Short mmCIF file of C-alpha atoms and ligand atoms in Angstrom, two decimals:
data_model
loop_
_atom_site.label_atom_id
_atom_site.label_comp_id
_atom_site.label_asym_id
_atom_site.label_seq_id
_atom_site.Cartn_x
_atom_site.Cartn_y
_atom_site.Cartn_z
CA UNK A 324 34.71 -2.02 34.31
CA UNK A 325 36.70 -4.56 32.38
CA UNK A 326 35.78 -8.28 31.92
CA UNK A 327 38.73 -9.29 33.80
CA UNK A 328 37.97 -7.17 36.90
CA UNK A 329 34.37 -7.98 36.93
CA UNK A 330 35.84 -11.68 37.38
CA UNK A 331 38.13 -10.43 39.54
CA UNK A 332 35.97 -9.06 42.15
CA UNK A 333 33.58 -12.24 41.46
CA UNK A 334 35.74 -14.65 42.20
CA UNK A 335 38.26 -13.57 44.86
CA UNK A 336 34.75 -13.40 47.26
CA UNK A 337 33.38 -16.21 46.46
CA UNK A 338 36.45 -18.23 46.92
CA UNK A 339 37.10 -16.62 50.09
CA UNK A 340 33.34 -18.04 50.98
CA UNK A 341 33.98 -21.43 49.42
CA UNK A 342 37.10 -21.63 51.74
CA UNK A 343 35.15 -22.03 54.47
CA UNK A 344 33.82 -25.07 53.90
CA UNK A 345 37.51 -26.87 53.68
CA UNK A 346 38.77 -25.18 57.26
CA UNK A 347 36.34 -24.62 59.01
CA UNK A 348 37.94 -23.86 61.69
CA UNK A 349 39.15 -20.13 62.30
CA UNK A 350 41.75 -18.72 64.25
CA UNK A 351 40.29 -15.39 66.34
CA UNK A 352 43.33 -13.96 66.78
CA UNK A 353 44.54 -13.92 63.00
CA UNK A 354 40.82 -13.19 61.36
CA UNK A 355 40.71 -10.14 64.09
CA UNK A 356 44.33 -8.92 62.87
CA UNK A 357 43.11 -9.71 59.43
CA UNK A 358 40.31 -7.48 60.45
CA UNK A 359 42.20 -4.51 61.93
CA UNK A 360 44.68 -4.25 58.28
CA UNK A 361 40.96 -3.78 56.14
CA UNK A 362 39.52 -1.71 58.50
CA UNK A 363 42.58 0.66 58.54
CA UNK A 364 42.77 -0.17 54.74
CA UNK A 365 39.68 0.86 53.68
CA UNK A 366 40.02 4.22 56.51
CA UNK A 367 43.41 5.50 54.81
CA UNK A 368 42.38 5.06 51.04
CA UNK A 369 38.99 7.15 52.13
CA UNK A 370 41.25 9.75 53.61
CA UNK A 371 44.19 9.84 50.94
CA UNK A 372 42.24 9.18 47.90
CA UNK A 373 38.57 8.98 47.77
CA UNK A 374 37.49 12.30 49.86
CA UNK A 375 39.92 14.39 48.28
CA UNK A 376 38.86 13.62 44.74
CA UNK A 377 35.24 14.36 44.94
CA UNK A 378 35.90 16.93 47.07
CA UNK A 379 37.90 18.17 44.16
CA UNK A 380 35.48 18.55 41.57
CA UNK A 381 34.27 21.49 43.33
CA UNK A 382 30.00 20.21 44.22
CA UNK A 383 29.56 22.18 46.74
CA UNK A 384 26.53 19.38 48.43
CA UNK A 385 29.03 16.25 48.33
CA UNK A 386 29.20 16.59 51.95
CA UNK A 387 25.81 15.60 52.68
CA UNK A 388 26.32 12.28 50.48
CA UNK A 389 28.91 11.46 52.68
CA UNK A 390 26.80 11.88 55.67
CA UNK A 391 23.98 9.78 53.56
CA UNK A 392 26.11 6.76 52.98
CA UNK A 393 27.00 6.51 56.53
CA UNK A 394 24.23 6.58 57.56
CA UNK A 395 22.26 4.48 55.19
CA UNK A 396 25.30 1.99 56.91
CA UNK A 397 23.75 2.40 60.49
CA UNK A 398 20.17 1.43 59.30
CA UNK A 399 21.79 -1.57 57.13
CA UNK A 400 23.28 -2.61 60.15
CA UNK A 401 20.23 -2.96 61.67
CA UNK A 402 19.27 -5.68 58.76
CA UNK A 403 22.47 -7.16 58.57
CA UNK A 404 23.40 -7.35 62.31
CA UNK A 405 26.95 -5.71 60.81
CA UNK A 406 27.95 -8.91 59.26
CA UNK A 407 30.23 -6.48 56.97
CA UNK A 408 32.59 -6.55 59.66
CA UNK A 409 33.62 -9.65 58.96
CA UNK A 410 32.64 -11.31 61.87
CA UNK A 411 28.74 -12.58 63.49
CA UNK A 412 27.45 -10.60 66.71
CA UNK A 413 25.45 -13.38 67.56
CA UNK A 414 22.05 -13.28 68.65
CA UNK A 415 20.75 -16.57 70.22
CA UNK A 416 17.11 -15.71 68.53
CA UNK A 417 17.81 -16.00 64.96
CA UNK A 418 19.49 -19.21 65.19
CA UNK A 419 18.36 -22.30 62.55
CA UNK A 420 16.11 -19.89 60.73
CA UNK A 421 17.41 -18.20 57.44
CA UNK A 422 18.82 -14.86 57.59
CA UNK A 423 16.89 -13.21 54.99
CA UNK A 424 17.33 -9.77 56.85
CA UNK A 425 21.38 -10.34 57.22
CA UNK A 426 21.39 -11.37 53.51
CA UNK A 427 19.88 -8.62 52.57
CA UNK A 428 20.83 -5.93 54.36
CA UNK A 429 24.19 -7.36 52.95
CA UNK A 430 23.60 -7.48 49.12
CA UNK A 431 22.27 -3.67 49.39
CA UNK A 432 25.52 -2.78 51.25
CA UNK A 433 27.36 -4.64 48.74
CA UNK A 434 25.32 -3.46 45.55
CA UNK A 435 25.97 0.02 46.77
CA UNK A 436 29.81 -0.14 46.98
CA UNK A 437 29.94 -1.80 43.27
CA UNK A 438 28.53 1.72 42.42
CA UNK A 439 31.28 3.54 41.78
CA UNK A 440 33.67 1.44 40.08
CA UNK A 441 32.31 1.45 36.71
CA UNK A 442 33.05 5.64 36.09
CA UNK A 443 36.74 5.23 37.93
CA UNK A 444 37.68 2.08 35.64
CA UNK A 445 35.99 4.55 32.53
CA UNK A 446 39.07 7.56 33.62
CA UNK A 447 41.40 4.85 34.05
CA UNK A 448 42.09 6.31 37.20
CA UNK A 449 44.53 4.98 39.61
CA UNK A 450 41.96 5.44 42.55
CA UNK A 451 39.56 3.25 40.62
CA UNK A 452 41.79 0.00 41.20
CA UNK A 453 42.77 1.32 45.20
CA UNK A 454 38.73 1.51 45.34
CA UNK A 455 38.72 -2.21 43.62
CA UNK A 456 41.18 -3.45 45.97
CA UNK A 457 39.59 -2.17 49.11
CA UNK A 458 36.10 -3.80 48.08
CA UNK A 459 38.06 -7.13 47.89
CA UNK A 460 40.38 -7.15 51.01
CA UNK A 461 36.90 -6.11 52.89
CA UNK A 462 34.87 -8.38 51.19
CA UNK A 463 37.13 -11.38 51.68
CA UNK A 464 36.42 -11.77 55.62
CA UNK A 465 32.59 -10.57 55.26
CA UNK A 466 32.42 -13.90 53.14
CA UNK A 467 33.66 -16.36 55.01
CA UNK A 468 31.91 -14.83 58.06
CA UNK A 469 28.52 -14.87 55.64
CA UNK A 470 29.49 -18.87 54.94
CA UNK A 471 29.86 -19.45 58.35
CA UNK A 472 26.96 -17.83 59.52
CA UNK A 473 24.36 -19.37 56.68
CA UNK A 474 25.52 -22.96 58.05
CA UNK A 475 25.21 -22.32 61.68
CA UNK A 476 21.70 -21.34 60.67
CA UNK A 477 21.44 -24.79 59.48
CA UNK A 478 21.36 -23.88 55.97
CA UNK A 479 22.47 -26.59 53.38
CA UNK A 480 25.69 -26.51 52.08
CA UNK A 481 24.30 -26.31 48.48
CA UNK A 482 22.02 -23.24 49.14
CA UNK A 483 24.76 -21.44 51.44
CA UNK A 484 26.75 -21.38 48.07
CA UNK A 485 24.37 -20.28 46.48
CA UNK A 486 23.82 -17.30 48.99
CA UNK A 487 27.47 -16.82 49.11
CA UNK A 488 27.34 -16.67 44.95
CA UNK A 489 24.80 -13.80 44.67
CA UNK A 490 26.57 -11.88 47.56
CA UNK A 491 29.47 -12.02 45.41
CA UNK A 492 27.73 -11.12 42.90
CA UNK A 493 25.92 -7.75 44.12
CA UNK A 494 29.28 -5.70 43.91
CA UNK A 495 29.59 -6.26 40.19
CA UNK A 496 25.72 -5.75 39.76
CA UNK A 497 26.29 -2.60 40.91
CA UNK A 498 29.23 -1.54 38.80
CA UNK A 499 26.92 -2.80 35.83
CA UNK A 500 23.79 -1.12 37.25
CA UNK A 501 24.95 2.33 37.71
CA UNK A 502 26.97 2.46 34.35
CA UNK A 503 24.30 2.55 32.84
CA UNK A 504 22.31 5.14 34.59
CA UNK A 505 25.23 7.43 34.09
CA UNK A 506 25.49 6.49 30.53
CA UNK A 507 22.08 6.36 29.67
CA UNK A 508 19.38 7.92 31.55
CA UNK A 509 21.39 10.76 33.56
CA UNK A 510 22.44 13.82 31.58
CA UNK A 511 24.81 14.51 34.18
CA UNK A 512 26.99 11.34 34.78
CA UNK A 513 29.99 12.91 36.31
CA UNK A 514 28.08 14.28 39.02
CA UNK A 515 25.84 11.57 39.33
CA UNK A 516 29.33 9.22 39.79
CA UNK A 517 30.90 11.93 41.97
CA UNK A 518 27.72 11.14 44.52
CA UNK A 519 27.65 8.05 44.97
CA UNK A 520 31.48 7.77 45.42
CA UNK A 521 30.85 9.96 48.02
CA UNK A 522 27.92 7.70 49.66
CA UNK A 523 30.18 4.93 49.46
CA UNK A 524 32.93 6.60 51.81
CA UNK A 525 30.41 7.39 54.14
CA UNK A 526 30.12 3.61 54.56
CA UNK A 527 33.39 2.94 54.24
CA UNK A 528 33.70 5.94 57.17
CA UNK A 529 31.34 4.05 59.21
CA UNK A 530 32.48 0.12 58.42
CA UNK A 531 36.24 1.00 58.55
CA UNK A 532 35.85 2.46 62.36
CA UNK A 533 33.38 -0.30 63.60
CA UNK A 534 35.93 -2.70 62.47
CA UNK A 535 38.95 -0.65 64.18
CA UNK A 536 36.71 -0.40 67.57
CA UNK A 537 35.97 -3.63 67.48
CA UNK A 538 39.23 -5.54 66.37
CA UNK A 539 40.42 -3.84 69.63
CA UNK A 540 40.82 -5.73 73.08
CA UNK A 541 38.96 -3.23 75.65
CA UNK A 542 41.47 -0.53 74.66
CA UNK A 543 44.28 -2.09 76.08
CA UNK A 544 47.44 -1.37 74.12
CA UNK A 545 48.17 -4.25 71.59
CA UNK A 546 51.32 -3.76 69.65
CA UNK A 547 50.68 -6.20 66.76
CA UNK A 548 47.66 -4.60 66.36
CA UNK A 549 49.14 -1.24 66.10
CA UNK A 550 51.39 -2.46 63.90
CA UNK A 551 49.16 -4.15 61.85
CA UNK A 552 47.11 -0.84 61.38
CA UNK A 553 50.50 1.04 60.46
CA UNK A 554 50.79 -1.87 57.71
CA UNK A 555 46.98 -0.92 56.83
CA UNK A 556 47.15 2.73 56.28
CA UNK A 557 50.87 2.55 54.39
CA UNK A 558 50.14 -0.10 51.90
CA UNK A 559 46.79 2.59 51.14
CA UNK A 560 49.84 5.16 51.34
CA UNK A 561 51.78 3.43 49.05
CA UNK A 562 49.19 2.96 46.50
CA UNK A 563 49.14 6.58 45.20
ZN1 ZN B 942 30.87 -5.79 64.21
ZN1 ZN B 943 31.40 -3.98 51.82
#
């Protein structure tokens, strides 16, 4: 991964955190319409571009590392009380006492999708900058829901950026981290980068449906949200 994407997907989340702190004050309806474009986002490009390239390569296991990543997402959530939806289930017992299980449930999740981006940006392939892209739409809400939920926790505003900085951080860590296991302690790099693509989309599997279930209104018919999930899944469309 380039210098300039590496800053790229540094600074895009951690402004998005840092913009908390000037409005503070959200608008539900927009942030869950927000929500529902990612979550369809992140669905399509699985579907149109990630599955069928490792799929492609002909490793006849890459199923199970698809079923590994989403599940490694369920027992994250567990941590992270599923924060990467870009929004806080609130539970009334954690409240004013630092969510070290949130955070880190949340850097792992985070580290993880960072993964694959290194051996894409290596090809040069298109997919690698849809995969980018993805990372950052979904990443944008997840940190100003982070920012939001480190102050309600009564967390001063100098630490919470400091939080909010290594979050942003763990994505590119992992970039860095796996290129160079691939490069220097696997033999076999192109299946070791095929694999943990494949983990990846099983959390994006699992994250992109949670948020689609959830962005929902009881399953009552909502035409902007339709709508807004039609805009999702073309721009991902488009980006072949
Ligand atoms: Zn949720
Ligand atoms: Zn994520």
């Amino acid at each position: 991964m380039s210098l300039a994407e590496f800053i790229i997907l540094f600074s895009t989340v951690f402004f998005s955190g840092l913009s908390f702190l000037l409005f503070k004050k959200n608008n539900p309806q927009v942030l869950r319409l927000a929500l529902a474009f990612t979550g369809a986002f992140l669905f399509a490009i699985s579907v149109l571009h990630l599955i069928p390239e490792v799929y492609e390569n002909g490793d006849k296991n890459i199923g199970i590392f698809i079923l590994t990543g989403f599940f490694i997402q369920v027992i994250l959530e567990f941590f992270s009380e599923g924060i990467e939806h870009g929004h806080i289930h609130v539970h009334k017992k954690h409240s004013h006492s630092f969510p070290l299980a949130v955070m880190g449930g949340l850097c792992i999740h985070s580290f993880l999708e960072g993964m694959p981006l290194t051996e894409k940006f290596l090809r040069h392939d298109e997919d690698g900058r849809t995969l980018l892209i993805g990372i950052i739409l979904h990443h944008l809400p997840v940190a100003f829901a982070l920012m939001s939920m480190l102050i309600d926790s009564g967390v001063n505003k100098k630490a919470a950026v400091m939080w909010l900085m290594l979050f942003a951080m763990m994505a590119p860590l992992g970039a860095l981290a796996s290129q160079f296991l691939g490069e220097e302690i696997l033999s076999d790099a192109g299946l070791f980068f095929d694999r943990i693509m494949a983990v990846v989309i099983g959390i994006f599997l699992h994250i992109s449906t949670t948020i689609l279930f959830e962005s929902g209104n009881d399953h009552r018919f909502n035409m902007y949200k339709l709508f807004i999930i039609l805009c999702g899944a073309g721009t991902a469309f488009l980006m072949s």
